mmCIF file of C-alpha atoms in Angstrom:
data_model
loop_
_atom_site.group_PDB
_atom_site.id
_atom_site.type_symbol
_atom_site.label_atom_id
_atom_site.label_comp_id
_atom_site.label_asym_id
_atom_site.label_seq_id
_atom_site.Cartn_x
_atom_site.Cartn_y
_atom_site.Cartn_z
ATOM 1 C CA UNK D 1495 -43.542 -34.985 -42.295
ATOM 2 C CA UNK D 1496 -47.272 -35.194 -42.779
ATOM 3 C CA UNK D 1497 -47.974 -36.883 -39.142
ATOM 4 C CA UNK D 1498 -45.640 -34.034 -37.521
ATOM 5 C CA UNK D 1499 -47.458 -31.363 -36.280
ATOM 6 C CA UNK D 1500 -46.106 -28.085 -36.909
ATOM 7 C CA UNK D 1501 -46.245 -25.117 -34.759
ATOM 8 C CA UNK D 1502 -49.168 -22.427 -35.243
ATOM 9 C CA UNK D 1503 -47.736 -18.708 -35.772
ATOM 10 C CA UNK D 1504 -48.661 -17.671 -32.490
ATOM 11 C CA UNK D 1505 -47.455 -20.597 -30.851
ATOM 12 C CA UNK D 1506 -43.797 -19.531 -32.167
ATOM 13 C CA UNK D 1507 -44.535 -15.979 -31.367
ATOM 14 C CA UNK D 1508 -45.308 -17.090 -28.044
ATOM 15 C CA UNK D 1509 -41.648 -18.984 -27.557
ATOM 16 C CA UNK D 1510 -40.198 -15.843 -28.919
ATOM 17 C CA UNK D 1511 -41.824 -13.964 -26.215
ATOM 18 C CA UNK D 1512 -40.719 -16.720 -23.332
ATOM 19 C CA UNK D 1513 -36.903 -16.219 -24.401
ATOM 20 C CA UNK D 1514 -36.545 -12.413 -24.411
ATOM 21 C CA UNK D 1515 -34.797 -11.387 -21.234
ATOM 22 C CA UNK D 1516 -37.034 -9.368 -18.827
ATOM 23 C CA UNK D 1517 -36.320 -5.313 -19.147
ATOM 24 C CA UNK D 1518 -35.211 -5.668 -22.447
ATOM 25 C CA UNK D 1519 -35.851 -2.977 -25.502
ATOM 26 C CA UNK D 1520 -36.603 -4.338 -28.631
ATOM 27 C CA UNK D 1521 -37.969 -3.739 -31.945
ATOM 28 C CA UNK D 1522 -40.477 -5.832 -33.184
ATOM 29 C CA UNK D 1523 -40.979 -6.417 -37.284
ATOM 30 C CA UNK D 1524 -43.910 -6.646 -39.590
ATOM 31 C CA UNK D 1525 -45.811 -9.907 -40.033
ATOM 32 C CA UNK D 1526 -45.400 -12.771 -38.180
ATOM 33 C CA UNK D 1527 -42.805 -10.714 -35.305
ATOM 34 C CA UNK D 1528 -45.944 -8.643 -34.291
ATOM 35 C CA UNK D 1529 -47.713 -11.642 -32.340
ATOM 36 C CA UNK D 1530 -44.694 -11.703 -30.278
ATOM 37 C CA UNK D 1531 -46.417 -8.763 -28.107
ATOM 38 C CA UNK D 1532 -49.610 -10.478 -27.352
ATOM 39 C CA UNK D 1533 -47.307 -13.078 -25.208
ATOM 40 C CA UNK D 1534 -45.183 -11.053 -23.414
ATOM 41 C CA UNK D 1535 -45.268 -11.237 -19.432
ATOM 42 C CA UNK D 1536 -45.775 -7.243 -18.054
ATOM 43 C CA UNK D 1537 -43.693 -8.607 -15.573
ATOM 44 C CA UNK D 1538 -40.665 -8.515 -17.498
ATOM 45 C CA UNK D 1539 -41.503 -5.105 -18.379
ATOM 46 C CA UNK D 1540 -40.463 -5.574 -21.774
ATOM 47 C CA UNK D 1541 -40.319 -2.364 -23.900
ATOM 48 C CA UNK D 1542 -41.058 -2.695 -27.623
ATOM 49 C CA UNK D 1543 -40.373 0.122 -30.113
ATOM 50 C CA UNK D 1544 -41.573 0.763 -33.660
ATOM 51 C CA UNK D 1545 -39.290 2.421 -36.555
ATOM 52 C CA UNK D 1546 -41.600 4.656 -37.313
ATOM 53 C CA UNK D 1547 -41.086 6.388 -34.060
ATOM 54 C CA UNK D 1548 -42.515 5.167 -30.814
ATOM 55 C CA UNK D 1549 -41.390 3.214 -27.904
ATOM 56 C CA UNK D 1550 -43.102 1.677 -25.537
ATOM 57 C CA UNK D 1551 -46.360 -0.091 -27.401
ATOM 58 C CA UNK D 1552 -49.053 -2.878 -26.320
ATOM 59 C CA UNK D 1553 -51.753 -4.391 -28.441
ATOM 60 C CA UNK D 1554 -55.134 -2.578 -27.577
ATOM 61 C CA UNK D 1555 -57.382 -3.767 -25.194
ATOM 62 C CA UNK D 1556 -60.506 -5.726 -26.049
ATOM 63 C CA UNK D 1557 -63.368 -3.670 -26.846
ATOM 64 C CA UNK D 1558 -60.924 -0.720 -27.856
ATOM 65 C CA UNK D 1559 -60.814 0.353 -31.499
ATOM 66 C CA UNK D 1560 -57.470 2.503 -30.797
ATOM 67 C CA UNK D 1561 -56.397 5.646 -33.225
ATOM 68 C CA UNK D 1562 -55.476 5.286 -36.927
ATOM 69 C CA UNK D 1563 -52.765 7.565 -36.593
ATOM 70 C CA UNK D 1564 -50.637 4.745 -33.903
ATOM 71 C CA UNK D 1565 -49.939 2.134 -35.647
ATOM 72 C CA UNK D 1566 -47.216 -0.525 -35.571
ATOM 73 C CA UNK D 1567 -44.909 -1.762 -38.496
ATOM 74 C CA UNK D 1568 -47.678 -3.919 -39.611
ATOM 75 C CA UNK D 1569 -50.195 -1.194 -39.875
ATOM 76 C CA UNK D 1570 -52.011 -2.512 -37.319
ATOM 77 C CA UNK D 1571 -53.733 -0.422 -34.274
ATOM 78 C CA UNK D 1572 -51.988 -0.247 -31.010
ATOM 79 C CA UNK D 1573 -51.877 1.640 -27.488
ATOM 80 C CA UNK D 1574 -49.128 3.562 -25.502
ATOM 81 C CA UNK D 1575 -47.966 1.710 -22.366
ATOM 82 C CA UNK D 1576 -47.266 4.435 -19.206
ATOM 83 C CA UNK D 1577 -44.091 6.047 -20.012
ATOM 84 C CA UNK D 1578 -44.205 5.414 -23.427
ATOM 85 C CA UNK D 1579 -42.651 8.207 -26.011
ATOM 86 C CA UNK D 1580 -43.142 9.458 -30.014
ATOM 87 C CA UNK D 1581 -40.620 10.412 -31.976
ATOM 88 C CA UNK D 1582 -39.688 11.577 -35.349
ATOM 89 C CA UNK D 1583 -38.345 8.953 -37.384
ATOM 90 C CA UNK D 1584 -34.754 10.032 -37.605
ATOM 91 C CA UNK D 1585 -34.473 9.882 -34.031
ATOM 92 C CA UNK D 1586 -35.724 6.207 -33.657
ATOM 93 C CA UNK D 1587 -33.591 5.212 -36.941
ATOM 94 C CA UNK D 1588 -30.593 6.904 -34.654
ATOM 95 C CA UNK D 1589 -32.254 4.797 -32.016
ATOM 96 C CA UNK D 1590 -31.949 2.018 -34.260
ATOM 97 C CA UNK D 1591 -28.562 2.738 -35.490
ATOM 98 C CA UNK D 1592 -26.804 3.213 -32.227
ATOM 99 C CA UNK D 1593 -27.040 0.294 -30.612
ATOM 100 C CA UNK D 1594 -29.215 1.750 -28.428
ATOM 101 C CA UNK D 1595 -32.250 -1.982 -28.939
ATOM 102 C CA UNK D 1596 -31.106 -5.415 -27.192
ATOM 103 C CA UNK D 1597 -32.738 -7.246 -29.844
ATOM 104 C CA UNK D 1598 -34.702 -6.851 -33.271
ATOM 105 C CA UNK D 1599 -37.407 -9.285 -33.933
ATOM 106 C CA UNK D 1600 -38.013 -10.298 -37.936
ATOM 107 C CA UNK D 1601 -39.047 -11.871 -40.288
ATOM 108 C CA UNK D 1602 -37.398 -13.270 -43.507
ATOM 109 C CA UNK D 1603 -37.234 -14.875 -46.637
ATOM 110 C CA UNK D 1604 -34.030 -16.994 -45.894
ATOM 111 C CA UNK D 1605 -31.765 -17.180 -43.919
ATOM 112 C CA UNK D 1606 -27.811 -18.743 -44.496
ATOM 113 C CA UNK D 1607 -25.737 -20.874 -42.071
ATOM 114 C CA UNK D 1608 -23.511 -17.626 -41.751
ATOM 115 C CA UNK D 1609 -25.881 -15.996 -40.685
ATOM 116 C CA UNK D 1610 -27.023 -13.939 -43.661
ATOM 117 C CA UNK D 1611 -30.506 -12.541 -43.869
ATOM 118 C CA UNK D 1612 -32.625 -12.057 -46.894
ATOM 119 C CA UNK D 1613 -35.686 -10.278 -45.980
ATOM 120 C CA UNK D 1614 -37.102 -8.473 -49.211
ATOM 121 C CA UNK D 1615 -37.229 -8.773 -52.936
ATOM 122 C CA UNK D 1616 -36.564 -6.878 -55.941
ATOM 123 C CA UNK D 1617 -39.836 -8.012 -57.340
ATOM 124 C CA UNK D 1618 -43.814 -8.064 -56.226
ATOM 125 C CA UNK D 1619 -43.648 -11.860 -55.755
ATOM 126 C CA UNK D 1620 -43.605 -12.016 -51.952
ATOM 127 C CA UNK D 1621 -45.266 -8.525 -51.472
ATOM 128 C CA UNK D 1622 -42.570 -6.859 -49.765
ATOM 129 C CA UNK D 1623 -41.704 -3.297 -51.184
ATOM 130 C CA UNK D 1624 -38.564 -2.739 -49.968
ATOM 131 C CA UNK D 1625 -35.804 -3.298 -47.617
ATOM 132 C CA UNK D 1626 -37.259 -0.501 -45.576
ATOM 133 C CA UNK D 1627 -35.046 -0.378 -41.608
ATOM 134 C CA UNK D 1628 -34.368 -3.558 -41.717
ATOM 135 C CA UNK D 1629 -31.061 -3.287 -42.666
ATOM 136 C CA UNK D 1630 -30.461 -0.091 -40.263
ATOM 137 C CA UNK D 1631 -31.814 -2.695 -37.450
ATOM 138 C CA UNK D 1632 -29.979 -6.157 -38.386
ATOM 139 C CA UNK D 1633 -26.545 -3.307 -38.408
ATOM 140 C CA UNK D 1634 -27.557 -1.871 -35.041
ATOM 141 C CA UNK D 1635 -29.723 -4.300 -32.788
ATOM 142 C CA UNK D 1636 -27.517 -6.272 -30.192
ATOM 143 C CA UNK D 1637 -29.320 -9.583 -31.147
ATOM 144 C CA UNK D 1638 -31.522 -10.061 -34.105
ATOM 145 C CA UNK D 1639 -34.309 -13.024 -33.840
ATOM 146 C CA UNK D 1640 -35.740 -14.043 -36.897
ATOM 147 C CA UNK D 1641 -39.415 -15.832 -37.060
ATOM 148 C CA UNK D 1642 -39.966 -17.754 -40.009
ATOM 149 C CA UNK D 1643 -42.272 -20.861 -41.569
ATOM 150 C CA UNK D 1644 -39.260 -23.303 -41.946
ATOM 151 C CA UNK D 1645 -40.217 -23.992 -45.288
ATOM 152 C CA UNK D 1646 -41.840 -21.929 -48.659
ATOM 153 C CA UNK D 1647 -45.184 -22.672 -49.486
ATOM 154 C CA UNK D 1648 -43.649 -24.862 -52.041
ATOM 155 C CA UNK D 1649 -42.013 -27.163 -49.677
ATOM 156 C CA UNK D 1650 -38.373 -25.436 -50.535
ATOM 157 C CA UNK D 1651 -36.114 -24.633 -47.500
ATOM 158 C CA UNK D 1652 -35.720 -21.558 -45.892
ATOM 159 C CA UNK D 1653 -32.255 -22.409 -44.273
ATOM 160 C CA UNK D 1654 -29.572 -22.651 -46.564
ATOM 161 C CA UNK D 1655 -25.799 -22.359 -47.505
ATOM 162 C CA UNK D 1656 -26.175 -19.083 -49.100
ATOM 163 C CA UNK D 1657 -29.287 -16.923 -49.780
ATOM 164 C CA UNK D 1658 -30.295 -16.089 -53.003
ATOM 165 C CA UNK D 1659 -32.346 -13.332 -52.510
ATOM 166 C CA UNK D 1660 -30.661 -10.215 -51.764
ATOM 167 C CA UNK D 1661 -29.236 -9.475 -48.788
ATOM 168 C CA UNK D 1662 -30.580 -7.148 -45.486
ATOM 169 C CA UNK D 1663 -27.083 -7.996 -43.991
ATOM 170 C CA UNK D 1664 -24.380 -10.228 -43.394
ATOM 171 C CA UNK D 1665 -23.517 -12.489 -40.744
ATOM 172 C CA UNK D 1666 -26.170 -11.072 -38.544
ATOM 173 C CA UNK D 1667 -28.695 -13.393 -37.775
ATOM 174 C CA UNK D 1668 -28.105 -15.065 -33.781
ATOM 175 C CA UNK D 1669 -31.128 -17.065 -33.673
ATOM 176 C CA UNK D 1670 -33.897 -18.736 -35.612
ATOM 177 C CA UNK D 1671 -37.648 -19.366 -34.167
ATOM 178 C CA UNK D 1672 -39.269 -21.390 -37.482
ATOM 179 C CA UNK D 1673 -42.751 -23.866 -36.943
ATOM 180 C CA UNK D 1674 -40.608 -27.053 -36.387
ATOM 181 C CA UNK D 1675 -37.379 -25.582 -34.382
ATOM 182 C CA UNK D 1676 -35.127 -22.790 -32.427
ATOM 183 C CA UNK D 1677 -32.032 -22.900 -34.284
ATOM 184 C CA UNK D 1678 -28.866 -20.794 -32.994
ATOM 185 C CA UNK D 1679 -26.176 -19.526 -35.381
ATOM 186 C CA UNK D 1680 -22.586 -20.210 -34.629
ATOM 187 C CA UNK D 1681 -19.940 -18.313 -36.012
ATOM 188 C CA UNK D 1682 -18.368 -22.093 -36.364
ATOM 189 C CA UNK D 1683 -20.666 -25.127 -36.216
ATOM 190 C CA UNK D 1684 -23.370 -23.250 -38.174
ATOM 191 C CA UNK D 1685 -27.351 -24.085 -37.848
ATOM 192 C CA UNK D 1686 -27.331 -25.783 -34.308
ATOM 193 C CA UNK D 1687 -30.786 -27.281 -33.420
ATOM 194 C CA UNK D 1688 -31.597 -26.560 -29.762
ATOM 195 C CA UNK D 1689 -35.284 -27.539 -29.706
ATOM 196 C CA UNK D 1690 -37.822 -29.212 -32.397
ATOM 197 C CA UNK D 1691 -41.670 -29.938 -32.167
ATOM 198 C CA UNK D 1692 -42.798 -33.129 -30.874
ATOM 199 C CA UNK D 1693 -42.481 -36.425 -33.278
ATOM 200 C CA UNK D 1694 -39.794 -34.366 -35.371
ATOM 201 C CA UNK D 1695 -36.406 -36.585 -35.773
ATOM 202 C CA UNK D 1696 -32.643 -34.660 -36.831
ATOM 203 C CA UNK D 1697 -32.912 -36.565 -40.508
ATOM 204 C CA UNK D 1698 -36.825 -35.330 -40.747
ATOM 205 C CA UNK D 1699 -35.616 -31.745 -39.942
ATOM 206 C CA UNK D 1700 -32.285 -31.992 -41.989
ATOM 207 C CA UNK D 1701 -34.647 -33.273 -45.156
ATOM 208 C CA UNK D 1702 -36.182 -29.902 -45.155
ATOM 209 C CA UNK D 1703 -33.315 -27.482 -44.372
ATOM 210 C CA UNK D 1704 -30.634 -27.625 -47.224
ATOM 211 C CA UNK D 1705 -28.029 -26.041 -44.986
ATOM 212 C CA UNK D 1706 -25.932 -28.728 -42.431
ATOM 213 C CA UNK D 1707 -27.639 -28.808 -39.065
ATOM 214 C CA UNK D 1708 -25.694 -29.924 -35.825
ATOM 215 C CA UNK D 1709 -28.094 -30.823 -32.926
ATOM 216 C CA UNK D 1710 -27.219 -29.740 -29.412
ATOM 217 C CA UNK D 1711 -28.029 -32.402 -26.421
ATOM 218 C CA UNK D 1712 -30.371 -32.401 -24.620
ATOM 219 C CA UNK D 1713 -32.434 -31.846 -27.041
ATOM 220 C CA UNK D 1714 -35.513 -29.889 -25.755
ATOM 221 C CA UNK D 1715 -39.406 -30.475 -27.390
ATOM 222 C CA UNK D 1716 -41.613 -27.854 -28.587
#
């Protein structure tokens, strides 16, 4: 593992961003989800929406110091894209809730072969409050990415059999962007590998995940 070279956070944001499908609406997450917008193509015309009530967002342009009151999930500074709206918050949780988003990008804690997600604790250790929308989103978005370091900063996996946190929902997970793989769900083979950094091996990978992996051929190279 040590002569593997793991991806950097923005170089998974930036596959995230290459895999969403051009016009798409989707919701991007606190943390490590909210690089995903510094790689997306304007081409694809992409538009990104924010629980706490506005779609259509970009990351500010260099130079600008944007408005503390428009902020992302993250708390972080952004700008309104042309045609962009606000909204209260129970209209974009309806938003949410409807089915109305073609994907929701988040992060997590772990993440189970079934496709259970685990993204908040009932303590302070991992500095997450509460489950906030993310449940409301993993219920209601038509695909839900996750982005996640494979591994805890303890070296423990990520991927397992069954999380042991609790739960943001059940069986909802379709995909999995991590530093060493993209790993799709299947309602019946499980974790299946579809691409893995460069100098990474199926046993290397499987020593880290506790959950079975099946590897799809070819197999492509981060």
């Amino acid at each position: 593992m040590n002569t593997i070279k793991k991806l950097s956070r923005d170089a998974v944001a930036q596959r995230v961003a290459d895999d969403i499908a051009p016009g798409s609406y989707v919701n991007i997450g606190l943390g490590m989800p909210t690089l995903v917008a510094k790689y997306l193509d304007p081409k694809k015309e992409i538009v990104l929406h924010s629980e706490n009530g506005i779609l259509g967002i970009g990351d500010l342009t260099p130079g600008d110091e944007g408005d503390e009151d428009l902020i992302n999930a993250s708390k972080a500074r952004v700008q309104l894209i042309l045609g962009s709206s606000i909204c209260d918050q129970s209209l974009s949780f309806a938003m949410m809730r409807g089915g109305h988003l073609d994907a929701t990008i988040l992060g997590a804690f772990q993440v189970s072969s079934d496709g259970d997600i685990a993204s908040w604790a009932t303590d302070d250790t991992e500095g997450v409050p509460g489950i906030g929308g993310a449940m409301d989103l993993v219920a209601g978005a038509r695909k839900v990415i996750v982005v996640m370091e494979h591994t805890t900063r303890e070296g423990k996996p990520r991927l397992l059999e069954r999380c042991t946190f609790p739960l943001t929902g059940k069986g909802a997970v379709d995909v999995v962007y991590t530093d060493l793989a993209v790993i799709a769900v299947d309602p019946e083979k499980g974790f299946v590998v579809q691409a893995m950094v460069e100098g990474m091996t199926p046993q290397a990978l499987q020593a880290v995940t506790e959950a079975q992996l099946t590897f799809a051929e070819p197999m492509i190279r981060l």
